[in-house]
Amino acid sequence: MKVLIACEESQRVCIAFRERGHEAYSCDIQECSGGHPECHIQGDALLLINGKCRFTTTDGIIHEIDSQWDLLIAHPPCTYLSGAGNKYINIEKYGQKALDRLEKREQALEFFMKFCEADCDRICVENPVGYASHYRRPDQIIHPYFFAGSESDTENYQLKRTCLWLKNLPLLVYPDKLPKPEAHHIRPDGHKVYFVESIRNQKLRSKTFPGIAKAMAEQWGNLVSPIYRQLSFFDDM
């Protein structure tokens, strides 16, 4: 499959597909942190989402896609779409700052919709619970711990609602749910915090959990036979 993972600098989903023999590329305005510049495009993902395009990966190699992408997975920024910022949309209290945030929220939704409306037969757009549901309700809401191997799989055993808007893709299947993870701590206001990194680091919070990336590659990667040999992405590295 030819797969574009838009707005992904971590390359977790990209690498999961590459490991299974697919021609996958991550794309983001930031440099990749996944360590594989040979499959990362640094630039505007909207220029690529419809396929039939030419681009240069950050290792300087030129590539060309002569048709649609077989699969588009997008992670548009959630800064202004997440419900976490709703408390700041109070014009009486915050005045112009609230109006500015409202405008940025509409711009963020417009950007989100570009991926939903891309010329691609199979699409997944991911975002937290929030304003994107004004477009329509998500097809599926998952948590990382749904895809954890065990409670000791601390990298994946996390509670973090993730919404998926799908086009021509089946719902992700996961094994029997593990017990709901306990909160890392409780704030003075009584709010339970389950994902410890969300306290300070937005970039860490935005990374796709490995268990979810693996599930996407294993389940959606079987929809079209990959054109590359089924060897590990890292065999020749």
Coordinates of N, CA, C and O in Angstrom, one line a residue, residues 7-140:
C7 N 0.6 15.1 9.4 CA 0.8 15.7 10.7 C 1.3 14.7 11.7 O 0.9 14.7 12.9
E8 N 2.4 14.0 11.3 CA 3.0 13.1 12.2 C 4.5 13.3 12.1 O 5.2 13.0 11.1
E9 N 5.1 13.8 13.2 CA 6.6 13.9 13.3 C 7.2 12.8 14.1 O 8.4 12.5 13.9
S10 N 6.4 12.1 14.9 CA 6.9 11.0 15.7 C 7.3 9.7 14.8 O 8.1 8.9 15.2
Q11 N 6.6 9.6 13.7 CA 6.7 8.5 12.7 C 6.3 7.1 13.3 O 6.6 6.1 12.7
R12 N 5.6 7.1 14.4 CA 5.2 5.8 15.0 C 4.2 5.0 14.0 O 4.4 3.8 13.9
V13 N 3.3 5.7 13.4 CA 2.4 5.0 12.5 C 3.1 4.7 11.2 O 3.0 3.6 10.7
C14 N 3.9 5.6 10.8 CA 4.6 5.4 9.5 C 5.5 4.2 9.6 O 5.5 3.3 8.8
I15 N 6.3 4.1 10.7 CA 7.2 3.0 10.9 C 6.5 1.7 11.0 O 6.9 0.6 10.5
A16 N 5.3 1.7 11.7 CA 4.5 0.5 11.9 C 4.1 -0.1 10.5 O 4.1 -1.3 10.3
F17 N 3.7 0.8 9.6 CA 3.4 0.4 8.2 C 4.6 -0.1 7.5 O 4.6 -1.1 6.7
R18 N 5.7 0.7 7.6 CA 6.9 0.3 6.9 C 7.4 -1.1 7.3 O 7.9 -1.8 6.5
E19 N 7.3 -1.4 8.6 CA 7.8 -2.7 9.1 C 7.0 -3.8 8.5 O 7.5 -5.0 8.5
R20 N 5.8 -3.5 8.0 CA 5.0 -4.6 7.4 C 5.0 -4.5 5.8 O 4.2 -5.1 5.2
G21 N 6.0 -3.8 5.3 CA 6.3 -3.8 3.9 C 5.6 -2.8 3.0 O 5.6 -2.9 1.8
H22 N 4.9 -1.8 3.6 CA 4.2 -0.8 2.9 C 5.1 0.4 2.6 O 6.0 0.8 3.3
E23 N 4.7 1.1 1.5 CA 5.4 2.4 1.1 C 4.7 3.5 1.9 O 3.8 4.1 1.4
A24 N 5.1 3.8 3.1 CA 4.5 4.8 3.9 C 5.4 5.9 4.2 O 6.6 5.8 4.3
Y25 N 4.8 7.1 4.3 CA 5.5 8.4 4.5 C 4.8 9.2 5.6 O 3.6 9.3 5.6
S26 N 5.6 9.7 6.5 CA 5.1 10.7 7.5 C 5.3 12.1 6.9 O 6.2 12.3 6.1
C27 N 4.4 13.0 7.3 CA 4.5 14.4 6.8 C 4.1 15.3 7.9 O 3.1 15.2 8.5
D28 N 5.0 16.4 8.1 CA 4.7 17.3 9.1 C 5.6 18.6 8.8 O 6.6 18.5 8.1
I29 N 5.2 19.7 9.3 CA 6.0 20.9 9.2 C 7.2 20.9 10.1 O 8.1 21.7 9.9
Q30 N 7.2 20.0 11.0 CA 8.4 19.8 11.9 C 9.3 18.7 11.4 O 8.9 17.8 10.6
E31 N 10.5 18.7 11.8 CA 11.5 17.6 11.5 C 10.9 16.4 12.2 O 10.3 16.5 13.3
C32 N 11.3 15.2 11.7 CA 10.8 14.0 12.3 C 11.7 13.7 13.6 O 12.9 14.0 13.6
S33 N 11.0 13.1 14.6 CA 11.8 12.6 15.7 C 11.8 11.1 15.8 O 12.4 10.5 16.7
G34 N 11.3 10.4 14.8 CA 11.3 9.0 14.7 C 12.6 8.4 14.2 O 12.8 7.2 14.3
G35 N 13.5 9.2 13.7 CA 14.8 8.7 13.3 C 14.9 8.2 11.9 O 15.9 7.6 11.5
H36 N 13.9 8.4 11.1 CA 13.9 7.9 9.7 C 13.6 9.0 8.7 O 12.5 9.1 8.2
P37 N 14.6 9.9 8.4 CA 14.3 11.0 7.4 C 14.0 10.5 6.0 O 13.4 11.2 5.2
E38 N 14.4 9.2 5.7 CA 14.2 8.7 4.4 C 12.7 8.4 4.1 O 12.4 8.2 2.9
C39 N 11.9 8.5 5.1 CA 10.4 8.3 4.8 C 9.6 9.5 5.5 O 8.5 9.3 5.9
H40 N 10.3 10.6 5.7 CA 9.6 11.8 6.2 C 9.6 12.9 5.2 O 10.6 13.2 4.6
I41 N 8.5 13.6 5.1 CA 8.3 14.8 4.3 C 8.1 16.0 5.2 O 7.1 16.0 5.9
Q42 N 9.0 16.9 5.1 CA 8.8 18.1 6.0 C 8.2 19.2 5.1 O 8.8 19.8 4.2
G43 N 6.9 19.5 5.4 CA 6.2 20.5 4.6 C 4.7 20.4 4.9 O 4.2 19.7 5.8
D44 N 3.9 21.0 4.0 CA 2.5 21.2 4.2 C 1.8 19.9 3.6 O 1.9 19.6 2.4
A45 N 1.2 19.1 4.5 CA 0.6 17.9 4.1 C -0.6 18.1 3.2 O -0.9 17.2 2.4
L46 N -1.2 19.2 3.2 CA -2.4 19.5 2.3 C -2.0 19.5 0.9 O -2.9 19.2 0.0
L47 N -0.7 19.7 0.6 CA -0.3 19.7 -0.8 C -0.2 18.2 -1.4 O 0.0 18.0 -2.6
L48 N -0.3 17.3 -0.5 CA 0.0 15.9 -0.8 C -1.2 14.9 -0.7 O -1.2 13.8 -1.2
I49 N -2.2 15.4 0.1 CA -3.2 14.4 0.5 C -4.1 13.8 -0.6 O -4.6 12.7 -0.5
N50 N -4.1 14.4 -1.8 CA -4.9 13.9 -2.9 C -4.1 13.0 -3.8 O -4.6 12.5 -4.8
G51 N -2.8 12.7 -3.4 CA -2.0 11.9 -4.3 C -1.5 12.5 -5.6 O -1.6 13.8 -5.7
K52 N -1.1 11.7 -6.5 CA -0.7 12.3 -7.8 C 0.3 13.4 -7.6 O 0.1 14.5 -8.1
C53 N 1.3 13.2 -6.9 CA 2.2 14.3 -6.4 C 3.7 13.8 -6.5 O 4.0 12.6 -6.5
R54 N 4.5 14.8 -6.4 CA 6.0 14.6 -6.4 C 6.5 15.3 -5.1 O 6.1 16.4 -4.8
F55 N 7.4 14.7 -4.4 CA 7.8 15.3 -3.2 C 9.3 14.7 -2.8 O 9.7 13.7 -3.4
T56 N 9.9 15.4 -1.9 CA 11.3 15.1 -1.5 C 11.3 14.8 0.0 O 10.8 15.5 0.8
T57 N 11.7 13.6 0.3 CA 11.9 13.2 1.7 C 13.1 14.0 2.3 O 13.9 14.5 1.5
T58 N 13.2 14.0 3.6 CA 14.2 14.8 4.2 C 15.6 14.3 4.1 O 16.6 14.9 4.6
D59 N 15.8 13.1 3.4 CA 17.1 12.7 3.1 C 17.5 13.1 1.7 O 18.6 12.7 1.2
G60 N 16.7 14.0 1.1 CA 17.0 14.5 -0.2 C 16.6 13.7 -1.4 O 16.9 14.1 -2.6
I61 N 15.9 12.6 -1.3 CA 15.5 11.8 -2.4 C 14.1 12.2 -2.9 O 13.2 12.4 -2.1
I62 N 13.9 12.3 -4.2 CA 12.7 12.6 -4.8 C 11.8 11.4 -5.0 O 12.3 10.4 -5.5
H63 N 10.5 11.5 -4.7 CA 9.6 10.4 -4.9 C 8.4 10.9 -5.7 O 8.1 12.1 -5.7
E64 N 7.7 10.0 -6.3 CA 6.5 10.3 -7.1 C 5.4 9.3 -6.8 O 5.6 8.1 -6.9
I65 N 4.2 9.8 -6.6 CA 3.0 9.0 -6.4 C 2.1 9.3 -7.6 O 1.7 10.5 -7.8
D66 N 1.8 8.3 -8.5 CA 1.1 8.6 -9.7 C -0.4 8.3 -9.6 O -1.1 8.3 -10.6
S67 N -0.9 8.1 -8.4 CA -2.3 7.8 -8.2 C -2.7 8.3 -6.9 O -2.0 9.0 -6.2
Q68 N -3.9 8.0 -6.4 CA -4.3 8.3 -5.1 C -3.5 7.6 -4.1 O -2.9 6.5 -4.4
W69 N -3.4 8.0 -2.9 CA -2.9 7.2 -1.8 C -3.9 6.1 -1.5 O -5.1 6.2 -1.7
D70 N -3.4 4.9 -1.2 CA -4.2 3.8 -0.8 C -4.9 4.0 0.5 O -6.0 3.5 0.8
L71 N -4.2 4.8 1.4 CA -4.7 5.1 2.7 C -4.1 6.4 3.2 O -2.9 6.7 3.1
L72 N -5.0 7.2 3.8 CA -4.6 8.5 4.4 C -4.9 8.4 5.9 O -6.1 8.2 6.2
I73 N -4.0 8.6 6.7 CA -4.2 8.7 8.2 C -3.7 10.1 8.6 O -2.6 10.5 8.3
A74 N -4.6 10.9 9.2 CA -4.2 12.3 9.6 C -4.4 12.5 11.0 O -5.4 12.1 11.7
H75 N -3.5 13.3 11.6 CA -3.5 13.7 13.0 C -3.5 15.2 13.1 O -2.5 15.8 13.6
P76 N -4.5 15.9 12.6 CA -4.4 17.4 12.6 C -4.3 17.9 14.1 O -4.8 17.3 15.0
P77 N -3.6 19.1 14.3 CA -3.4 19.6 15.6 C -4.8 19.8 16.3 O -5.8 20.2 15.8
C78 N -4.7 19.5 17.6 CA -6.0 19.6 18.4 C -6.0 20.7 19.4 O -6.9 20.8 20.2
T79 N -5.0 21.6 19.3 CA -4.8 22.7 20.3 C -6.1 23.5 20.5 O -6.6 23.8 21.6
Y80 N -6.8 23.8 19.3 CA -8.0 24.6 19.4 C -9.3 23.8 19.2 O -10.4 24.3 19.2
L81 N -9.1 22.5 19.0 CA -10.3 21.6 18.8 C -10.6 20.8 20.0 O -11.8 20.4 20.2
S82 N -9.6 20.6 20.9 CA -9.9 19.8 22.1 C -10.8 20.5 23.0 O -10.8 21.7 23.2
G83 N -11.6 19.7 23.7 CA -12.5 20.3 24.7 C -11.8 20.9 25.9 O -12.4 21.6 26.7
A84 N -10.5 20.6 26.0 CA -9.8 21.1 27.2 C -9.7 22.6 27.2 O -9.5 23.2 28.3
G85 N -9.8 23.3 26.1 CA -9.7 24.7 26.0 C -11.0 25.4 26.1 O -11.0 26.7 26.0
N86 N -12.1 24.7 26.3 CA -13.4 25.4 26.3 C -13.6 26.4 27.3 O -14.3 27.4 27.2
K87 N -12.9 26.2 28.5 CA -13.1 27.2 29.6 C -12.5 28.6 29.2 O -12.9 29.6 29.8
Y88 N -11.7 28.7 28.1 CA -11.2 30.0 27.7 C -12.1 30.7 26.7 O -11.8 31.8 26.3
I89 N -13.1 30.0 26.2 CA -14.0 30.6 25.3 C -15.2 31.2 26.1 O -16.3 30.8 26.1
N90 N -14.8 32.2 26.8 CA -15.8 33.0 27.6 C -15.5 34.5 27.3 O -14.6 35.1 27.9
I91 N -16.4 35.0 26.4 CA -16.1 36.4 25.9 C -16.3 37.4 27.1 O -15.5 38.4 27.2
E92 N -17.2 37.1 27.9 CA -17.4 38.1 29.0 C -16.2 38.1 30.0 O -15.8 39.2 30.4
K93 N -15.6 37.0 30.1 CA -14.4 37.0 31.0 C -13.1 37.3 30.3 O -12.2 38.0 30.9
Y94 N -12.9 36.8 29.1 CA -11.6 36.9 28.4 C -11.6 37.9 27.3 O -10.6 38.2 26.7
G95 N -12.8 38.4 26.9 CA -12.9 39.4 25.9 C -12.2 39.0 24.5 O -12.6 38.0 24.0
Q96 N -11.3 39.8 24.0 CA -10.7 39.6 22.7 C -10.0 38.3 22.6 O -9.9 37.7 21.6
K97 N -9.4 37.9 23.7 CA -8.7 36.6 23.7 C -9.6 35.5 23.4 O -9.3 34.5 22.7
A98 N -10.8 35.5 23.9 CA -11.8 34.5 23.7 C -12.3 34.6 22.2 O -12.4 33.5 21.6
L99 N -12.4 35.8 21.7 CA -12.8 35.9 20.3 C -11.7 35.4 19.4 O -12.0 34.7 18.3
D100 N -10.5 35.7 19.7 CA -9.4 35.1 18.9 C -9.3 33.6 18.9 O -9.1 33.0 17.9
R101 N -9.6 33.1 20.1 CA -9.6 31.6 20.2 C -10.8 31.0 19.4 O -10.6 29.9 18.8
L102 N -11.9 31.6 19.4 CA -13.0 31.2 18.6 C -12.7 31.1 17.1 O -13.0 30.2 16.4
E103 N -12.0 32.2 16.6 CA -11.6 32.3 15.2 C -10.6 31.2 14.9 O -10.7 30.5 13.9
K104 N -9.6 30.9 15.8 CA -8.6 29.9 15.6 C -9.3 28.5 15.6 O -8.8 27.6 14.9
R105 N -10.3 28.4 16.4 CA -11.0 27.1 16.5 C -11.7 26.8 15.1 O -11.6 25.6 14.6
E106 N -12.3 27.8 14.5 CA -12.9 27.6 13.2 C -11.9 27.3 12.2 O -12.1 26.5 11.3
Q107 N -10.7 27.9 12.2 CA -9.6 27.7 11.3 C -9.1 26.2 11.5 O -8.8 25.5 10.5
A108 N -9.0 25.8 12.7 CA -8.6 24.4 13.0 C -9.5 23.4 12.5 O -9.1 22.4 11.9
L109 N -10.9 23.7 12.6 CA -11.9 22.8 12.1 C -11.8 22.7 10.5 O -11.9 21.7 9.9
E110 N -11.6 23.9 9.9 CA -11.4 23.9 8.5 C -10.3 23.1 8.0 O -10.3 22.3 7.0
F111 N -9.1 23.1 8.7 CA -8.0 22.3 8.4 C -8.3 20.8 8.6 O -8.0 20.0 7.8
F112 N -9.0 20.5 9.7 CA -9.4 19.1 10.0 C -10.2 18.6 8.8 O -10.1 17.5 8.3
M113 N -11.2 19.4 8.3 CA -12.1 19.0 7.3 C -11.4 18.7 5.9 O -11.8 17.9 5.1
K114 N -10.2 19.4 5.7 CA -9.5 19.2 4.5 C -9.1 17.7 4.4 O -9.1 17.1 3.3
F115 N -8.7 17.1 5.5 CA -8.3 15.7 5.5 C -9.6 14.8 5.3 O -9.5 13.8 4.5
C116 N -10.7 15.1 5.9 CA -11.9 14.3 5.8 C -12.4 14.3 4.3 O -13.0 13.3 3.9
E117 N -12.1 15.4 3.6 CA -12.6 15.6 2.3 C -11.6 15.3 1.2 O -11.8 15.6 0.0
A118 N -10.5 14.7 1.6 CA -9.4 14.5 0.6 C -9.8 13.5 -0.5 O -10.7 12.6 -0.2
D119 N -9.2 13.5 -1.6 CA -9.5 12.6 -2.7 C -8.7 11.3 -2.4 O -7.7 11.0 -3.0
C120 N -9.3 10.5 -1.5 CA -8.7 9.2 -1.2 C -9.8 8.3 -0.7 O -10.7 8.7 -0.1
D121 N -9.7 7.0 -1.1 CA -10.8 6.1 -0.9 C -10.8 5.6 0.6 O -11.9 5.3 1.1
R122 N -9.7 5.6 1.3 CA -9.7 5.2 2.6 C -9.0 6.2 3.5 O -7.8 6.6 3.3
I123 N -9.7 6.7 4.5 CA -9.2 7.8 5.3 C -9.5 7.6 6.8 O -10.6 7.1 7.1
C124 N -8.6 7.9 7.6 CA -8.8 8.0 9.1 C -8.3 9.3 9.5 O -7.1 9.7 9.3
V125 N -9.1 10.1 10.2 CA -8.7 11.4 10.8 C -8.9 11.2 12.3 O -9.9 10.8 12.8
E126 N -7.8 11.5 13.1 CA -7.8 11.3 14.5 C -7.8 12.6 15.2 O -7.2 13.6 14.8
N127 N -8.5 12.7 16.4 CA -8.5 13.9 17.2 C -9.1 13.5 18.6 O -9.8 12.5 18.7
P128 N -8.8 14.3 19.6 CA -9.5 14.0 20.9 C -10.9 14.4 20.8 O -11.4 15.0 19.9
V129 N -11.7 14.0 21.9 CA -13.0 14.5 22.0 C -13.1 16.0 22.0 O -12.3 16.6 22.8
G130 N -13.9 16.6 21.2 CA -13.9 18.1 21.2 C -14.8 18.6 20.1 O -15.8 18.0 19.6
Y131 N -14.3 19.7 19.5 CA -15.1 20.5 18.6 C -15.3 19.8 17.2 O -16.2 20.1 16.5
A132 N -14.4 18.9 16.9 CA -14.5 18.2 15.6 C -15.7 17.4 15.5 O -16.2 17.1 14.4
S133 N -16.4 17.1 16.6 CA -17.6 16.4 16.6 C -18.8 17.2 16.0 O -19.8 16.7 15.7
H134 N -18.5 18.5 15.8 CA -19.5 19.3 15.2 C -19.6 19.0 13.7 O -20.7 19.2 13.0
Y135 N -18.6 18.4 13.2 CA -18.6 17.9 11.8 C -19.6 16.7 11.7 O -20.5 16.6 11.0
R136 N -19.3 15.7 12.5 CA -20.2 14.6 12.8 C -19.6 13.8 13.9 O -18.4 13.9 14.2
R137 N -20.3 12.9 14.5 CA -19.8 12.1 15.6 C -18.7 11.1 15.0 O -18.8 10.6 13.9
P138 N -17.7 10.9 15.8 CA -16.7 10.0 15.4 C -17.2 8.5 15.2 O -18.2 8.2 15.8
D139 N -16.6 7.8 14.3 CA -17.0 6.4 14.1 C -16.6 5.5 15.3 O -17.2 4.5 15.5
Q140 N -15.5 5.9 15.9 CA -15.0 5.0 17.0 C -14.2 5.9 18.0 O -13.5 6.8 17.6

